[in-house]
Short mmCIF file of C-alpha atoms in Angstrom, two decimals:
data_model
loop_
_atom_site.label_atom_id
_atom_site.label_comp_id
_atom_site.label_asym_id
_atom_site.label_seq_id
_atom_site.Cartn_x
_atom_site.Cartn_y
_atom_site.Cartn_z
CA MET Z 246 -0.73 -11.91 23.81
CA GLN Z 247 2.03 -9.62 24.54
CA GLN Z 248 4.83 -10.30 22.10
CA LYS Z 249 8.28 -9.18 23.61
CA LYS Z 250 10.27 -7.29 20.85
CA SER Z 251 13.54 -8.63 20.23
CA THR Z 252 16.69 -7.16 18.25
CA TYR Z 253 15.85 -3.79 17.14
CA ILE Z 254 16.81 -3.74 12.92
CA PHE Z 255 15.76 -0.25 11.30
CA SER Z 256 13.10 2.50 11.14
CA GLY Z 257 11.20 2.72 8.05
CA LYS Z 258 9.09 5.83 7.22
CA ALA Z 259 6.27 4.47 9.22
CA LYS Z 260 7.08 1.28 10.92
CA ASP Z 261 9.85 0.37 13.41
CA VAL Z 262 11.15 -3.24 12.44
CA TYR Z 263 12.56 -6.10 14.89
CA GLU Z 264 13.74 -9.51 14.66
CA CYS Z 265 11.67 -12.19 16.86
CA SER Z 266 13.40 -14.99 15.66
CA ILE Z 267 15.60 -16.26 12.42
CA ASP Z 268 12.16 -16.72 10.38
CA THR Z 269 9.78 -13.95 11.91
CA LEU Z 270 9.76 -10.07 12.30
CA LEU Z 271 7.90 -7.83 14.40
CA PHE Z 272 6.15 -4.32 12.76
CA GLU Z 273 5.59 -1.89 15.09
CA PHE Z 274 3.20 0.79 13.68
CA THR Z 275 3.88 4.15 14.67
CA ASP Z 276 2.05 7.47 14.09
CA ARG Z 277 4.73 8.95 11.81
CA VAL Z 278 3.64 9.80 8.77
CA THR Z 279 5.95 11.35 5.74
CA ALA Z 280 5.44 12.78 2.21
CA PHE Z 281 7.49 13.97 -0.90
CA ASP Z 282 10.45 11.48 -0.11
CA GLY Z 283 10.39 12.24 3.64
CA LYS Z 284 10.87 15.88 3.16
CA LYS Z 285 7.39 16.71 4.81
CA LYS Z 286 6.91 14.68 8.27
CA SER Z 287 4.44 14.67 11.08
CA GLU Z 288 2.91 12.44 13.72
CA TYR Z 289 -1.04 11.91 14.17
CA GLN Z 290 -2.82 10.21 17.11
CA GLU Z 291 -3.72 6.90 16.52
CA LYS Z 292 -2.47 6.61 12.84
CA GLY Z 293 -0.76 3.42 13.86
CA GLU Z 294 -3.29 1.63 15.46
CA ILE Z 295 -5.49 2.33 12.15
CA THR Z 296 -3.21 1.11 9.82
CA CYS Z 297 -2.02 -2.12 11.71
CA LYS Z 298 -5.87 -2.86 12.04
CA LEU Z 299 -6.22 -2.21 8.52
CA ALA Z 300 -3.71 -4.15 7.43
CA GLU Z 301 -4.29 -7.30 9.60
CA TYR Z 302 -8.09 -6.95 8.21
CA TRP Z 303 -6.74 -7.04 4.58
CA PHE Z 304 -4.08 -9.45 4.60
CA LYS Z 305 -7.06 -11.85 6.32
CA VAL Z 306 -9.62 -10.88 3.56
CA LEU Z 307 -6.61 -12.05 0.91
CA ASP Z 308 -5.53 -15.05 2.76
CA HIS Z 309 -9.36 -16.06 2.71
CA ASN Z 310 -9.34 -15.59 -1.31
CA GLY Z 311 -6.16 -18.13 -1.70
CA ILE Z 312 -3.44 -14.85 -1.82
CA PRO Z 313 -0.26 -15.95 0.18
CA THR Z 314 1.01 -13.34 2.38
CA HIS Z 315 3.55 -12.94 5.21
CA TYR Z 316 1.13 -11.93 7.82
CA ILE Z 317 1.14 -14.27 10.82
CA GLU Z 318 -0.59 -12.61 14.14
CA CYS Z 319 -1.30 -8.96 15.51
CA PRO Z 320 0.00 -9.46 19.42
CA THR Z 321 -1.07 -5.77 20.14
CA SER Z 322 -3.23 -3.02 18.54
CA THR Z 323 -0.14 -1.78 16.97
CA SER Z 324 2.48 -4.66 16.28
CA MET Z 325 2.25 -7.23 13.61
CA ILE Z 326 4.49 -10.57 13.43
CA VAL Z 327 5.03 -11.71 10.05
CA LYS Z 328 7.35 -13.97 8.13
CA ARG Z 329 10.74 -12.94 7.08
CA LEU Z 330 11.26 -12.73 3.58
CA ASP Z 331 13.89 -11.50 0.74
CA ILE Z 332 12.06 -8.49 -0.04
CA ILE Z 333 12.21 -7.91 -3.85
CA PRO Z 334 13.57 -4.39 -4.34
CA VAL Z 335 10.48 -3.64 -6.63
CA GLU Z 336 7.45 -1.56 -5.75
CA VAL Z 337 4.31 -2.58 -7.57
CA ILE Z 338 1.56 0.43 -8.04
CA TRP Z 339 -1.99 -0.48 -9.61
CA ARG Z 340 -3.65 2.51 -10.62
CA ASN Z 341 -7.45 2.57 -11.57
CA TYR Z 342 -7.27 6.46 -12.02
CA VAL Z 343 -5.43 8.97 -13.25
CA ALA Z 344 -3.43 10.78 -9.81
CA GLY Z 345 -0.36 11.48 -7.95
CA SER Z 346 2.78 10.65 -9.93
CA LEU Z 347 1.42 9.36 -12.83
CA LEU Z 348 -0.46 12.74 -13.65
CA ARG Z 349 2.70 14.69 -12.60
CA ARG Z 350 5.16 12.91 -14.97
CA TYR Z 351 2.59 13.14 -17.82
CA GLU Z 352 2.71 17.07 -17.19
CA VAL Z 353 6.23 17.18 -17.60
CA GLY Z 354 6.41 14.75 -20.49
CA ASP Z 355 7.96 11.92 -18.72
CA THR Z 356 5.34 9.24 -19.63
CA VAL Z 357 2.21 8.63 -21.57
CA LEU Z 358 -1.07 8.09 -20.17
CA PRO Z 359 -2.88 4.85 -21.23
CA GLU Z 360 -5.31 4.48 -24.03
CA GLY Z 361 -8.75 6.29 -23.09
CA ALA Z 362 -7.17 7.93 -19.95
CA GLU Z 363 -7.42 11.77 -19.74
CA PRO Z 364 -5.06 14.00 -18.43
CA ILE Z 365 -6.81 15.17 -15.54
CA GLU Z 366 -7.01 13.93 -11.77
CA GLY Z 367 -9.70 11.04 -11.47
CA SER Z 368 -9.73 10.14 -15.11
CA ALA Z 369 -10.67 6.06 -15.18
CA ILE Z 370 -7.97 4.35 -16.84
CA PRO Z 371 -9.80 1.48 -18.64
CA ASP Z 372 -8.81 -2.08 -17.28
CA GLY Z 373 -6.18 -0.37 -15.23
CA MET Z 374 -2.90 -0.54 -15.16
CA ILE Z 375 0.38 -1.66 -13.47
CA GLU Z 376 3.43 0.07 -12.82
CA PHE Z 377 6.64 -0.79 -11.13
CA THR Z 378 9.35 1.34 -9.35
CA THR Z 379 12.47 0.98 -7.33
CA LYS Z 380 12.39 0.32 -3.75
CA PHE Z 381 15.72 1.05 -2.05
CA GLU Z 382 16.97 3.86 -3.95
CA ALA Z 383 17.35 7.09 -2.30
CA VAL Z 384 14.29 8.31 -4.20
CA ASP Z 385 11.89 6.16 -6.12
CA ARG Z 386 11.71 6.11 -9.74
CA PRO Z 387 9.54 4.29 -12.19
CA ILE Z 388 10.85 1.36 -13.80
CA ASN Z 389 10.15 -1.09 -17.03
CA ILE Z 390 10.23 -4.79 -17.01
CA ASP Z 391 13.75 -4.89 -18.89
CA GLU Z 392 15.26 -3.16 -16.30
CA ILE Z 393 14.05 -5.35 -13.80
CA ILE Z 394 15.08 -8.28 -15.88
CA SER Z 395 18.41 -6.98 -16.46
CA ASN Z 396 19.23 -6.21 -12.89
CA GLY Z 397 17.79 -9.81 -11.76
CA TRP Z 398 15.40 -8.81 -9.59
CA LEU Z 399 12.48 -10.88 -11.16
CA ASN Z 400 12.70 -12.89 -14.45
CA LYS Z 401 9.59 -12.65 -16.90
CA GLU Z 402 7.41 -15.30 -15.30
CA GLU Z 403 7.93 -13.97 -11.44
CA ILE Z 404 6.60 -10.46 -13.06
CA GLU Z 405 3.86 -12.27 -14.76
CA THR Z 406 3.24 -13.95 -11.11
CA ILE Z 407 3.04 -10.74 -9.52
CA THR Z 408 0.93 -8.71 -12.09
CA ASN Z 409 -1.72 -11.41 -11.74
CA ILE Z 410 -1.52 -11.31 -7.93
CA THR Z 411 -1.97 -7.64 -7.74
CA LYS Z 412 -5.08 -7.48 -10.32
CA LYS Z 413 -6.56 -10.03 -8.10
CA ILE Z 414 -5.56 -7.76 -5.04
CA ASN Z 415 -7.24 -4.92 -6.81
CA GLU Z 416 -10.52 -6.75 -7.69
CA ILE Z 417 -10.77 -8.01 -4.09
CA LEU Z 418 -10.31 -4.61 -2.66
CA GLY Z 419 -12.02 -2.59 -5.14
CA GLN Z 420 -15.20 -4.81 -4.53
CA GLU Z 421 -15.45 -4.84 -0.95
CA LEU Z 422 -14.62 -0.87 -0.96
CA ALA Z 423 -17.25 -0.30 -3.43
CA ASN Z 424 -19.94 -1.80 -0.89
CA SER Z 425 -18.64 0.32 1.50
CA ASN Z 426 -18.93 3.74 -0.76
CA ILE Z 427 -15.31 4.09 -1.40
CA ILE Z 428 -13.28 4.32 -5.01
CA LEU Z 429 -9.92 2.60 -4.78
CA ALA Z 430 -7.93 5.12 -7.19
CA ASP Z 431 -4.92 3.07 -6.45
CA PHE Z 432 -2.68 1.41 -4.48
CA LYS Z 433 0.71 0.01 -4.17
CA VAL Z 434 2.17 -3.24 -2.48
CA GLU Z 435 5.19 -5.18 -2.17
CA TYR Z 436 6.66 -8.84 -2.70
CA GLY Z 437 8.91 -11.11 -0.96
CA ARG Z 438 10.55 -14.35 -1.62
CA THR Z 439 9.91 -17.29 1.33
CA SER Z 440 13.24 -19.77 1.80
CA SER Z 441 11.82 -21.87 -0.65
CA GLY Z 442 11.41 -19.36 -3.28
CA GLU Z 443 7.78 -18.51 -3.38
CA ILE Z 444 6.98 -14.88 -4.05
CA ILE Z 445 4.17 -13.69 -1.50
CA LEU Z 446 2.84 -10.55 -0.41
CA ALA Z 447 4.75 -8.34 1.93
CA ASP Z 448 4.73 -5.06 4.06
CA GLU Z 449 1.18 -4.04 4.23
CA VAL Z 450 -1.94 -3.61 2.13
CA GLY Z 451 -4.90 -1.61 2.20
CA THR Z 452 -4.09 1.05 4.21
CA PRO Z 453 -4.51 4.70 3.55
CA ASP Z 454 -0.70 5.03 3.77
CA GLY Z 455 -0.40 2.77 0.47
CA CYS Z 456 -3.90 3.48 -1.49
CA ARG Z 457 -5.94 6.29 -2.53
CA PHE Z 458 -9.25 6.03 -1.17
CA TRP Z 459 -11.96 8.58 -2.58
CA LYS Z 460 -15.46 8.88 -1.12
CA MET Z 461 -17.72 7.54 -4.02
CA GLU Z 462 -20.99 10.20 -3.31
CA GLU Z 463 -18.47 12.83 -3.63
CA PHE Z 464 -16.95 11.69 -6.61
CA GLU Z 465 -20.30 11.28 -8.58
CA LYS Z 466 -20.71 14.92 -7.89
CA GLY Z 467 -17.22 15.74 -9.33
CA VAL Z 468 -15.28 16.12 -6.17
CA ILE Z 469 -12.19 14.27 -5.16
CA LYS Z 470 -12.47 13.64 -1.34
CA SER Z 471 -9.80 11.69 0.07
CA LEU Z 472 -9.65 9.43 2.69
CA ASP Z 473 -5.54 8.74 2.76
CA LYS Z 474 -2.36 10.29 3.07
CA ASP Z 475 -2.83 13.12 0.14
CA VAL Z 476 -5.21 14.69 2.94
CA PHE Z 477 -1.34 15.54 4.46
CA ARG Z 478 0.18 15.78 1.16
CA LYS Z 479 -2.23 18.33 -0.13
CA SER Z 480 -2.79 19.98 3.44
CA THR Z 481 -6.58 19.62 2.90
CA GLY Z 482 -7.68 18.43 6.33
CA ASP Z 483 -6.95 16.53 9.39
CA LEU Z 484 -5.40 13.20 8.74
CA SER Z 485 -6.71 11.52 11.88
CA LEU Z 486 -10.15 12.39 11.17
CA ALA Z 487 -9.59 10.85 7.72
CA TYR Z 488 -7.92 7.86 8.59
CA ARG Z 489 -10.58 7.24 11.29
CA GLU Z 490 -13.24 7.36 8.83
CA ILE Z 491 -11.92 5.18 6.48
CA PHE Z 492 -11.22 2.74 8.99
CA ASN Z 493 -15.20 2.82 10.05
CA LYS Z 494 -16.11 2.71 6.70
CA ILE Z 495 -14.20 -0.46 5.87
CA GLN Z 496 -14.26 -2.14 9.13
CA LYS Z 497 -18.01 -0.73 10.25
CA THR Z 498 -16.90 -0.49 13.70
CA ASN Z 499 -14.88 1.63 16.24
CA ILE Z 500 -11.52 0.61 17.69
#
């Protein structure tokens, strides 16, 4: 059914947000894409539709596996109705391989790599690792558990809960993607609290905007072939084609 948009609230990097009711919001997934904290911008045809449908797909998969999310329904191919949450101002990143900001921070001496990981893109991180960054600051920055607790964003038990949920998400997505010959290098997620205080998965999950997807057959040959926003970041191809390919590999169908 067609859902009438209500009050416009704000626009994020890739979504416009509307208020449907006191308890629900509507996300409109757009064709916008940004990188480097908004310094690089563009639009790509079908991007909004692909990211919306992938987010819906993964929310349903996770719900089936017992992970609570804010997803309610998708009334159109680019819109999603979700529960209204109190968003926790912490982004969560799960890494299975060395890439992106982790490698850049290591190269300038701002972090150390987990034991067993090498300082090259594509090096496996034994057992994976979790990182936390700020969300509502002008530029996201890595934060540690002590800062999260001291700011009152989460307590120790809540951090443990989020860590366990994120690890389970990694296992679920990683296994299904592997069945489609895709490596899940890393991904980021957000969480929020319901009116009763329960912490549940928010925003979106499993899209090429928030994940690094690598083609397994190329990786096994020593080549990293991205099917995600790195294509735009690094100007290595047509983002529309990359997003369409990952969509088809995951859903085994065309829109």
